[in-house]
Structure formats: structure tokens, C-alpha cells
Amino acid sequence: MTPAFLSPEKNRVFITGVTGYLGAHLVAELLALPWVKLTCFVRAPSQQAGLARLRTSMTEFGIWETGFSDRVTIIIGDLGKPKLGLNTTQYAQLLNDVDVVLHNGAAVNYVLTYAQLKNTNVNGTQEILKLAQEQDIAFVNVSTLRLFDARSDGQPIRETDAVDEKSTSYSGYSRSKWISEKLVAAAGKRGMPYFVVRPGLICAGKGYNSPNINDALAKLVTGCIQLGAAPQSQFQFNLTSLDYVVKGLVELMLASDTNGKTFHLVNDTPTLCSRILETARTLGYPVEMCGYLQWVAKLKAIASTSDNALLPLLDYFEDDLPQKSQGRVFDSSLTQSFISDRPVEDAQIDDAALMRVIEGFSQFQLFHKPA
């Protein structure tokens, strides 16, 4: 049995992607462990500016605490540059200050090509791996279930299933994360301790309840409210509680025998798109429920005259998308075997959480509250 990646004896964590939605919440969850020493990788002109970026992000999510400033070290750099943009002295010091890397940094974009994402998502992973392999540092890689966007055969997608070129053919983002996973696995074969987590589409939970205003869910809700229409169909998502993803990931770092494994941090019970927008209707938003194809036609009809939030994703809404989404079924049995007896929130999204998320989108002024 291999030891835990994180413990009071191995407590120095180097984390990337800290100013994003998931990363900021991971910082808060890690700092809930009083013995953790956290080094945060930030792109900024100075350490002071980097700390200000982190503080601003976490304050927006309602999770910043005054004492955090004294408990984090800021490293300024760039994932897209050789040696992370660090000079020789900075690089050597970082090597000596890390027990485990939590690599969460990535450019998340479903429209850009692989070539446009490669520098940050693939080359950046490669540079972080070089760091880890120099000192036998354990490596936790945050990947994505979007590796399987092109798969819809109705068979459960297990954590042990192979990923291939076909399953990742849907987007440049999927492809970039697949190549990143391959690099991590290759480093593992050379002796680097590692494991991979693939979260579902993250939605605010109970404890961590600030919404992500930049993800696909925000665009869907905003676009439907702007359009005044939503699809009444079998179109569905694997919406997963933020509490579950954040706490589950940290608990996996604290667990033994995770080396070389892949974990699906996902709600195995999908959420219908219509349920999300019916919640918006309950809150008073004038949204007409219509057939999926009729809804897509309404979007296309305004494509040249509107700034609807969904228009950049218009190509995603293929005629058979509802059927494909029904055929994409995830299995997280391995993950459950590791965290089911640990203090981890349920992955499910209840109606109260959906209401909080939609009201949160309104508070961030993605759209106006109904009169």
C-alpha cells in the first residue's frame, strides 16, 4: 500500500490555478488543515499583486479569511514559459519547498483549437512535471470528464476505461487535457507518484455556495433567460456539487493507495437542462419551455443580431445532442470506495442549490431579476 500524498509529515503543497473557481476553493479547503503549508502559483507582476489577485478571487466567492495572507506563499510565474518563467534561484527554492504538486491550472475553453490551448494546457503540464520529477515530488493532476464528450454509447464510463483519440475528438480542450493526462501517466511509469481526478460540471453546493459565472452552466442559464426560452428535452448534464469535488479531492490526497489511479469526482445522477430552467421559472423568470429543435432554431434566428451568452457555443447544440447526453453515463465506483466513509458532502444537486446558483448569477449581474 502506497502512503498518502498529503500528511503532517508531507505537508508542503504547490498548487496552480488558484484564482479560478475550483482552485480558489481548493485553497480554502487545504487551509482548513492547520498543518498545511501552501505555495500558490499566480501570474502577476509581483508577489504583492499575486496575493491581491488571490484575495480578490476568494473574496468574490465569499471564502477569504484574514489569516490566509500569513499562510500562503505566492510564486509568480507563467505555465506557458520554460521552467514556469522562474529564474534559477526561484526554481531551486521551489524544488526544496514542495512535497506534493496539485496541478489545477489550465485554460478552459470549449471553442479554441488544440493548437491555441497547447501552450498552457500541455506545455504547462510538461513544465510542472519536470519540476516534480527532479525531486520525486508527488503529483495530483486535475483533469476533466470532457475527455469523453464524443462518447455516447450508453455504457458506463469507468475510471479504468482507456481514453483515445476518438473520445476526445469533440474539442481542442478535450484533446489538450487528454495529452496532458498521457504526459502524467508517462511520468508515473518512470517512478513519479501521481493520481488523476476528473470532476464533473461543478455547481455551487451547500457550504461552498458561490456560483461560477464563467462556466457552461452560467452561459446556459443566462442565454435561456436572455432568449426567453429553454429546451424541454432529455438534454442533461452531470452537475456535481462543489463541496463534493473540493472535499473529495483533498480526502483523496489524505488517503493511502491512490498512486497511479484515476478518480471520477462526479454526480452519477445527471440533471436535466429543463429542471434547471424550470427552477428559473419558479423564481419568476419569463422562460418558455419548448422542444429542443425549436429552441435551437430560436437561437440561430438571433445569431446575427444578438449578443446572447450561448451564441459562442452554438455549434455545440447539434440536433442529436439530447440523445448523446443521455448516452454519456459515468461511473465513480473506485472513487466511492476511497471516500464513501470520509467526511465528504453528497455529490447531488438539490432544488435549493439550483435556486441559490440562479440567484447568484443575478447578483453577479449576468441578467436582471424579474420585475
CSV table of C-alpha atoms in Angstrom, one decimal:
chain,number,residue,atom,x,y,z
A,1,MET,CA,0.0,0.0,0.0
A,2,THR,CA,1.4,3.4,-1.0
A,3,PRO,CA,1.4,6.3,1.5
A,4,ALA,CA,-0.9,9.3,1.3
A,5,PHE,CA,0.2,12.2,-0.8
A,6,LEU,CA,-0.6,14.7,1.9
A,7,SER,CA,0.1,14.3,5.6
A,8,PRO,CA,1.5,16.3,8.6
A,9,GLU,CA,4.9,14.9,7.6
A,10,LYS,CA,4.5,15.8,3.9
A,11,ASN,CA,2.5,19.0,4.2
A,12,ARG,CA,4.0,21.4,1.6
A,13,VAL,CA,1.6,21.8,-1.3
A,14,PHE,CA,2.4,23.7,-4.6
A,15,ILE,CA,-0.9,24.5,-6.3
A,16,THR,CA,-1.6,26.0,-9.7
A,17,GLY,CA,-4.8,27.6,-11.0
A,18,VAL,CA,-5.6,29.2,-7.6
A,19,THR,CA,-7.5,32.3,-8.9
A,20,GLY,CA,-10.1,30.2,-10.8
A,21,TYR,CA,-13.3,28.8,-9.4
A,22,LEU,CA,-12.2,25.3,-8.4
A,23,GLY,CA,-8.6,26.4,-7.5
A,24,ALA,CA,-9.7,29.2,-5.1
A,25,HIS,CA,-12.0,26.7,-3.2
A,26,LEU,CA,-9.2,24.1,-3.1
A,27,VAL,CA,-7.0,26.8,-1.4
A,28,ALA,CA,-9.7,27.3,1.2
A,29,GLU,CA,-10.2,23.6,1.8
A,30,LEU,CA,-6.5,22.9,2.1
A,31,LEU,CA,-6.0,25.8,4.6
A,32,ALA,CA,-8.7,24.2,6.7
A,33,LEU,CA,-5.9,21.8,7.6
A,34,PRO,CA,-3.9,23.8,10.1
A,35,TRP,CA,-0.6,22.0,9.3
A,36,VAL,CA,-0.7,22.5,5.5
A,37,LYS,CA,1.9,24.9,4.0
A,38,LEU,CA,0.6,26.3,0.7
A,39,THR,CA,2.6,27.8,-2.2
A,40,CYS,CA,0.3,29.3,-4.8
A,41,PHE,CA,1.4,29.8,-8.4
A,42,VAL,CA,0.0,33.1,-9.8
A,43,ARG,CA,0.5,35.1,-13.0
A,44,ALA,CA,1.0,38.7,-11.8
A,45,PRO,CA,3.7,41.4,-12.0
A,46,SER,CA,4.7,40.9,-8.3
A,47,GLN,CA,4.1,38.8,-5.3
A,48,GLN,CA,2.0,41.6,-3.8
A,49,ALA,CA,-0.1,41.8,-6.9
A,50,GLY,CA,-0.4,38.0,-7.0
A,51,LEU,CA,-1.6,37.9,-3.4
A,52,ALA,CA,-4.1,40.6,-4.3
A,53,ARG,CA,-5.4,38.5,-7.2
A,54,LEU,CA,-5.9,35.5,-4.9
A,55,ARG,CA,-7.5,37.6,-2.2
A,56,THR,CA,-9.9,39.3,-4.7
A,57,SER,CA,-10.9,36.0,-6.2
A,58,MET,CA,-11.6,34.3,-2.9
A,59,THR,CA,-13.4,37.4,-1.6
A,60,GLU,CA,-15.7,37.3,-4.6
A,61,PHE,CA,-16.5,33.7,-3.7
A,62,GLY,CA,-17.0,34.6,0.0
A,63,ILE,CA,-14.2,32.3,1.2
A,64,TRP,CA,-11.4,34.6,2.0
A,65,GLU,CA,-10.3,34.8,5.7
A,66,THR,CA,-7.9,37.4,7.1
A,67,GLY,CA,-5.4,34.9,8.3
A,68,PHE,CA,-4.9,33.4,4.9
A,69,SER,CA,-2.4,36.1,3.9
A,70,ASP,CA,0.1,34.7,6.5
A,71,ARG,CA,-0.4,31.1,5.5
A,72,VAL,CA,0.3,31.2,1.8
A,73,THR,CA,3.5,31.9,-0.2
A,74,ILE,CA,3.0,33.4,-3.7
A,75,ILE,CA,5.2,32.3,-6.6
A,76,ILE,CA,4.9,34.5,-9.7
A,77,GLY,CA,5.3,32.7,-13.0
A,78,ASP,CA,3.6,31.5,-16.2
A,79,LEU,CA,2.6,28.0,-17.1
A,80,GLY,CA,3.3,28.7,-20.8
A,81,LYS,CA,7.0,29.5,-20.2
A,82,PRO,CA,10.1,27.2,-19.8
A,83,LYS,CA,10.8,26.5,-16.1
A,84,LEU,CA,7.5,28.2,-15.4
A,85,GLY,CA,9.1,31.6,-16.1
A,86,LEU,CA,11.2,31.3,-12.9
A,87,ASN,CA,14.9,32.2,-12.6
A,88,THR,CA,17.4,29.7,-11.4
A,89,THR,CA,17.3,30.7,-7.8
A,90,GLN,CA,13.4,30.8,-7.7
A,91,TYR,CA,13.2,27.4,-9.3
A,92,ALA,CA,15.7,25.8,-6.9
A,93,GLN,CA,14.0,27.2,-3.9
A,94,LEU,CA,10.6,25.9,-5.2
A,95,LEU,CA,12.1,22.5,-5.6
A,96,ASN,CA,13.2,22.4,-2.0
A,97,ASP,CA,9.8,23.7,-0.7
A,98,VAL,CA,7.4,21.2,-2.2
A,99,ASP,CA,6.2,17.7,-1.1
A,100,VAL,CA,3.2,17.5,-3.5
A,101,VAL,CA,2.0,19.3,-6.6
A,102,LEU,CA,-1.7,19.9,-7.1
A,103,HIS,CA,-1.9,20.9,-10.8
A,104,ASN,CA,-5.2,22.6,-11.3
A,105,GLY,CA,-4.1,25.3,-13.7
A,106,ALA,CA,-5.4,25.2,-17.3
A,107,ALA,CA,-7.0,27.3,-20.0
A,108,VAL,CA,-10.7,26.2,-20.0
A,109,ASN,CA,-12.3,27.0,-23.3
A,110,TYR,CA,-14.6,24.7,-25.5
A,111,VAL,CA,-14.3,26.9,-28.6
A,112,LEU,CA,-10.5,27.3,-29.0
A,113,THR,CA,-8.5,24.8,-31.0
A,114,TYR,CA,-5.9,22.3,-29.6
A,115,ALA,CA,-3.1,24.5,-31.1
A,116,GLN,CA,-4.4,27.5,-29.2
A,117,LEU,CA,-4.6,25.6,-25.9
A,118,LYS,CA,-1.5,23.5,-26.2
A,119,ASN,CA,1.0,26.0,-24.7
A,120,THR,CA,-0.9,26.4,-21.4
A,121,ASN,CA,-2.5,23.0,-21.1
A,122,VAL,CA,0.1,20.7,-22.5
A,123,ASN,CA,3.4,22.5,-22.3
A,124,GLY,CA,2.4,23.9,-18.9
A,125,THR,CA,1.8,20.4,-17.6
A,126,GLN,CA,5.1,19.3,-19.0
A,127,GLU,CA,6.9,22.1,-17.2
A,128,ILE,CA,5.2,21.2,-13.9
A,129,LEU,CA,6.1,17.6,-14.4
A,130,LYS,CA,9.7,18.4,-14.9
A,131,LEU,CA,9.7,20.1,-11.6
A,132,ALA,CA,8.1,17.2,-9.8
A,133,GLN,CA,10.4,14.6,-11.4
A,134,GLU,CA,13.6,16.4,-10.3
A,135,GLN,CA,12.8,15.7,-6.6
A,136,ASP,CA,10.4,12.8,-6.7
A,137,ILE,CA,7.5,15.1,-5.8
A,138,ALA,CA,4.1,13.5,-5.7
A,139,PHE,CA,1.7,14.9,-8.4
A,140,VAL,CA,-2.1,15.3,-8.4
A,141,ASN,CA,-3.5,16.2,-11.8
A,142,VAL,CA,-6.9,17.8,-12.2
A,143,SER,CA,-8.3,16.7,-15.5
A,144,THR,CA,-11.8,16.7,-16.8
A,145,LEU,CA,-14.7,14.4,-17.8
A,146,ARG,CA,-14.9,16.3,-21.0
A,147,LEU,CA,-12.3,13.7,-22.3
A,148,PHE,CA,-15.4,11.7,-23.1
A,149,ASP,CA,-17.5,14.4,-24.9
A,150,ALA,CA,-17.5,12.3,-28.1
A,151,ARG,CA,-18.7,9.1,-26.4
A,152,SER,CA,-22.4,8.4,-26.1
A,153,ASP,CA,-22.8,4.6,-26.3
A,154,GLY,CA,-24.8,4.3,-23.1
A,155,GLN,CA,-22.1,2.1,-21.5
A,156,PRO,CA,-20.8,3.3,-18.1
A,157,ILE,CA,-17.6,5.3,-18.5
A,158,ARG,CA,-15.5,3.8,-15.7
A,159,GLU,CA,-12.4,5.3,-14.1
A,160,THR,CA,-10.3,2.5,-15.5
A,161,ASP,CA,-11.5,3.0,-19.1
A,162,ALA,CA,-8.9,3.9,-21.7
A,163,VAL,CA,-9.1,7.4,-23.3
A,164,ASP,CA,-8.4,7.6,-27.0
A,165,GLU,CA,-8.3,10.0,-29.9
A,166,LYS,CA,-12.0,9.2,-30.8
A,167,SER,CA,-13.4,10.0,-27.4
A,168,THR,CA,-11.5,13.3,-27.3
A,169,SER,CA,-12.3,14.4,-30.8
A,170,TYR,CA,-15.1,16.8,-29.8
A,171,SER,CA,-13.0,19.8,-28.9
A,172,GLY,CA,-9.5,21.1,-28.7
A,173,TYR,CA,-9.9,21.4,-24.9
A,174,SER,CA,-10.7,17.7,-24.6
A,175,ARG,CA,-7.7,16.8,-26.7
A,176,SER,CA,-5.3,19.1,-24.7
A,177,LYS,CA,-6.4,17.5,-21.4
A,178,TRP,CA,-6.0,14.0,-22.8
A,179,ILE,CA,-2.5,14.7,-23.9
A,180,SER,CA,-1.8,16.2,-20.5
A,181,GLU,CA,-3.0,13.0,-18.8
A,182,LYS,CA,-0.8,10.9,-21.1
A,183,LEU,CA,2.2,13.0,-20.0
A,184,VAL,CA,1.4,12.5,-16.4
A,185,ALA,CA,0.9,8.7,-16.8
A,186,ALA,CA,4.2,8.5,-18.7
A,187,ALA,CA,6.0,10.3,-15.8
A,188,GLY,CA,4.3,7.8,-13.4
A,189,LYS,CA,5.8,4.9,-15.3
A,190,ARG,CA,9.2,6.5,-14.7
A,191,GLY,CA,8.5,6.4,-11.0
A,192,MET,CA,6.7,9.6,-10.1
A,193,PRO,CA,3.9,9.1,-7.6
A,194,TYR,CA,0.7,10.5,-9.1
A,195,PHE,CA,-3.1,10.3,-9.4
A,196,VAL,CA,-5.7,12.0,-11.6
A,197,VAL,CA,-9.1,13.4,-10.7
A,198,ARG,CA,-11.8,14.2,-13.3
A,199,PRO,CA,-14.5,16.4,-11.9
A,200,GLY,CA,-18.0,16.7,-13.4
A,201,LEU,CA,-19.6,20.1,-14.3
A,202,ILE,CA,-19.2,21.8,-10.9
A,203,CYS,CA,-22.2,23.6,-9.4
A,204,ALA,CA,-22.2,25.5,-6.1
A,205,GLY,CA,-23.1,23.3,-3.1
A,206,LYS,CA,-24.2,23.9,0.4
A,207,GLY,CA,-21.0,25.1,2.2
A,208,TYR,CA,-19.2,26.5,-0.8
A,209,ASN,CA,-22.2,28.1,-2.5
A,210,SER,CA,-20.9,30.9,-4.7
A,211,PRO,CA,-21.7,30.3,-8.4
A,212,ASN,CA,-19.2,30.1,-11.2
A,213,ILE,CA,-20.1,32.9,-13.5
A,214,ASN,CA,-17.8,31.8,-16.3
A,215,ASP,CA,-18.7,28.2,-16.9
A,216,ALA,CA,-21.1,26.4,-19.2
A,217,LEU,CA,-23.9,26.4,-16.7
A,218,ALA,CA,-23.8,30.2,-16.3
A,219,LYS,CA,-23.9,30.6,-20.1
A,220,LEU,CA,-26.8,28.2,-20.4
A,221,VAL,CA,-28.9,29.9,-17.7
A,222,THR,CA,-28.1,33.4,-18.9
A,223,GLY,CA,-28.6,32.5,-22.6
A,224,CYS,CA,-32.0,30.9,-21.9
A,225,ILE,CA,-33.2,33.8,-19.8
A,226,GLN,CA,-32.0,36.3,-22.5
A,227,LEU,CA,-33.8,34.3,-25.2
A,228,GLY,CA,-36.9,33.8,-23.1
A,229,ALA,CA,-36.9,30.1,-24.0
A,230,ALA,CA,-35.4,26.8,-22.8
A,231,PRO,CA,-35.4,23.3,-24.2
A,232,GLN,CA,-37.9,20.8,-22.7
A,233,SER,CA,-36.0,17.7,-23.6
A,234,GLN,CA,-33.7,14.9,-22.4
A,235,PHE,CA,-30.7,17.2,-22.7
A,236,GLN,CA,-28.8,16.7,-19.4
A,237,PHE,CA,-25.6,17.4,-17.5
A,238,ASN,CA,-23.6,15.7,-14.7
A,239,LEU,CA,-23.9,18.7,-12.4
A,240,THR,CA,-21.8,18.0,-9.4
A,241,SER,CA,-21.7,19.7,-6.0
A,242,LEU,CA,-18.6,21.9,-5.5
A,243,ASP,CA,-18.5,20.7,-1.9
A,244,TYR,CA,-18.2,17.1,-3.1
A,245,VAL,CA,-15.4,17.9,-5.6
A,246,VAL,CA,-13.3,20.0,-3.3
A,247,LYS,CA,-13.6,17.9,-0.2
A,248,GLY,CA,-13.4,14.7,-2.2
A,249,LEU,CA,-10.1,15.8,-3.8
A,250,VAL,CA,-8.5,16.7,-0.6
A,251,GLU,CA,-9.6,13.5,1.1
A,252,LEU,CA,-8.1,11.6,-1.8
A,253,MET,CA,-4.8,13.4,-1.1
A,254,LEU,CA,-5.1,12.2,2.5
A,255,ALA,CA,-5.9,8.6,1.6
A,256,SER,CA,-3.4,5.8,1.1
A,257,ASP,CA,-3.0,3.6,-2.0
A,258,THR,CA,-4.1,6.3,-4.6
A,259,ASN,CA,-0.9,6.1,-6.6
A,260,GLY,CA,-1.4,5.6,-10.3
A,261,LYS,CA,-5.2,5.7,-10.1
A,262,THR,CA,-7.8,7.9,-11.8
A,263,PHE,CA,-10.9,9.1,-9.9
A,264,HIS,CA,-14.2,10.5,-11.2
A,265,LEU,CA,-15.5,13.2,-8.9
A,266,VAL,CA,-18.9,13.3,-10.4
A,267,ASN,CA,-22.6,13.1,-9.6
A,268,ASP,CA,-23.6,9.8,-11.2
A,269,THR,CA,-27.2,11.1,-11.3
A,270,PRO,CA,-27.5,13.6,-14.2
A,271,THR,CA,-29.5,16.8,-14.1
A,272,LEU,CA,-31.9,17.7,-16.9
A,273,CYS,CA,-31.5,21.0,-18.5
A,274,SER,CA,-35.2,21.5,-18.3
A,275,ARG,CA,-35.1,21.1,-14.5
A,276,ILE,CA,-32.5,23.9,-14.2
A,277,LEU,CA,-34.7,26.3,-16.2
A,278,GLU,CA,-37.9,25.2,-14.6
A,279,THR,CA,-36.2,26.4,-11.4
A,280,ALA,CA,-35.6,29.8,-13.1
A,281,ARG,CA,-39.3,29.9,-14.0
A,282,THR,CA,-40.2,29.2,-10.3
A,283,LEU,CA,-38.1,32.2,-9.4
A,284,GLY,CA,-40.2,34.3,-11.8
A,285,TYR,CA,-38.0,34.5,-14.9
A,286,PRO,CA,-40.2,34.5,-18.1
A,287,VAL,CA,-38.8,31.4,-19.8
A,288,GLU,CA,-40.9,29.5,-22.3
A,289,MET,CA,-40.3,25.7,-22.4
A,290,CYS,CA,-40.2,24.4,-25.9
A,291,GLY,CA,-38.9,21.5,-27.9
A,292,TYR,CA,-35.1,21.2,-28.3
A,293,LEU,CA,-35.0,21.7,-32.0
A,294,GLN,CA,-37.4,24.7,-31.7
A,295,TRP,CA,-35.1,26.2,-29.1
A,296,VAL,CA,-32.0,25.8,-31.3
A,297,ALA,CA,-33.9,27.4,-34.1
A,298,LYS,CA,-34.7,30.4,-31.9
A,299,LEU,CA,-31.0,30.7,-31.1
A,300,LYS,CA,-30.0,30.6,-34.7
A,301,ALA,CA,-32.6,33.1,-35.6
A,302,ILE,CA,-30.9,35.8,-33.4
A,303,ALA,CA,-27.3,34.8,-34.2
A,304,SER,CA,-26.6,37.9,-36.3
A,305,THR,CA,-28.4,40.4,-34.2
A,306,SER,CA,-27.8,39.4,-30.6
A,307,ASP,CA,-25.1,39.1,-28.0
A,308,ASN,CA,-26.8,36.1,-26.4
A,309,ALA,CA,-24.4,34.3,-24.0
A,310,LEU,CA,-24.9,31.0,-25.8
A,311,LEU,CA,-24.0,32.1,-29.3
A,312,PRO,CA,-20.3,31.3,-29.0
A,313,LEU,CA,-21.4,27.7,-28.2
A,314,LEU,CA,-24.0,27.4,-31.0
A,315,ASP,CA,-22.1,24.7,-32.9
A,316,TYR,CA,-22.3,22.6,-29.7
A,317,PHE,CA,-26.1,22.3,-30.0
A,318,GLU,CA,-26.3,19.5,-32.6
A,319,ASP,CA,-29.7,18.1,-33.5
A,320,ASP,CA,-29.0,14.8,-31.6
A,321,LEU,CA,-27.3,16.4,-28.5
A,322,PRO,CA,-30.1,15.3,-26.1
A,323,GLN,CA,-29.8,11.7,-27.2
A,324,LYS,CA,-26.0,11.9,-27.0
A,325,SER,CA,-26.1,13.4,-23.5
A,326,GLN,CA,-28.4,10.5,-22.4
A,327,GLY,CA,-25.8,8.1,-23.7
A,328,ARG,CA,-22.9,9.6,-21.7
A,329,VAL,CA,-23.1,7.7,-18.4
A,330,PHE,CA,-20.3,8.0,-15.8
A,331,ASP,CA,-19.3,5.5,-13.1
A,332,SER,CA,-17.4,6.6,-10.0
A,333,SER,CA,-17.2,3.2,-8.1
A,334,LEU,CA,-13.5,3.5,-7.5
A,335,THR,CA,-13.8,7.0,-6.1
A,336,GLN,CA,-16.6,5.9,-3.8
A,337,SER,CA,-14.5,3.0,-2.5
A,338,PHE,CA,-12.0,5.6,-1.3
A,339,ILE,CA,-14.2,8.4,0.1
A,340,SER,CA,-17.6,7.0,1.0
A,341,ASP,CA,-16.6,6.7,4.7
A,342,ARG,CA,-14.8,10.1,4.8
A,343,PRO,CA,-16.4,13.5,5.6
A,344,VAL,CA,-17.4,14.4,2.1
A,345,GLU,CA,-20.6,16.1,1.1
A,346,ASP,CA,-23.0,14.4,-1.2
A,347,ALA,CA,-22.4,15.0,-5.0
A,348,GLN,CA,-26.1,15.6,-5.7
A,349,ILE,CA,-27.6,19.0,-6.5
A,350,ASP,CA,-31.0,19.7,-4.8
A,351,ASP,CA,-33.5,22.3,-5.8
A,352,ALA,CA,-32.4,24.7,-3.1
A,353,ALA,CA,-28.8,24.6,-4.6
A,354,LEU,CA,-30.2,25.4,-8.1
A,355,MET,CA,-32.1,28.3,-6.7
A,356,ARG,CA,-29.0,29.7,-4.9
A,357,VAL,CA,-27.0,29.4,-8.1
A,358,ILE,CA,-29.5,31.2,-10.3
A,359,GLU,CA,-30.0,33.9,-7.7
A,360,GLY,CA,-26.2,34.1,-7.5
A,361,PHE,CA,-25.9,34.6,-11.3
A,362,SER,CA,-28.4,37.5,-11.0
A,363,GLN,CA,-26.4,39.0,-8.1
A,364,PHE,CA,-23.3,39.0,-10.3
A,365,GLN,CA,-25.5,40.8,-12.9
A,366,LEU,CA,-25.4,38.2,-15.6
A,367,PHE,CA,-29.1,39.1,-16.1
A,368,HIS,CA,-31.7,41.2,-14.4
A,369,LYS,CA,-34.1,39.9,-11.7
A,370,PRO,CA,-37.7,39.6,-12.9
A,371,ALA,CA,-39.9,42.6,-12.1
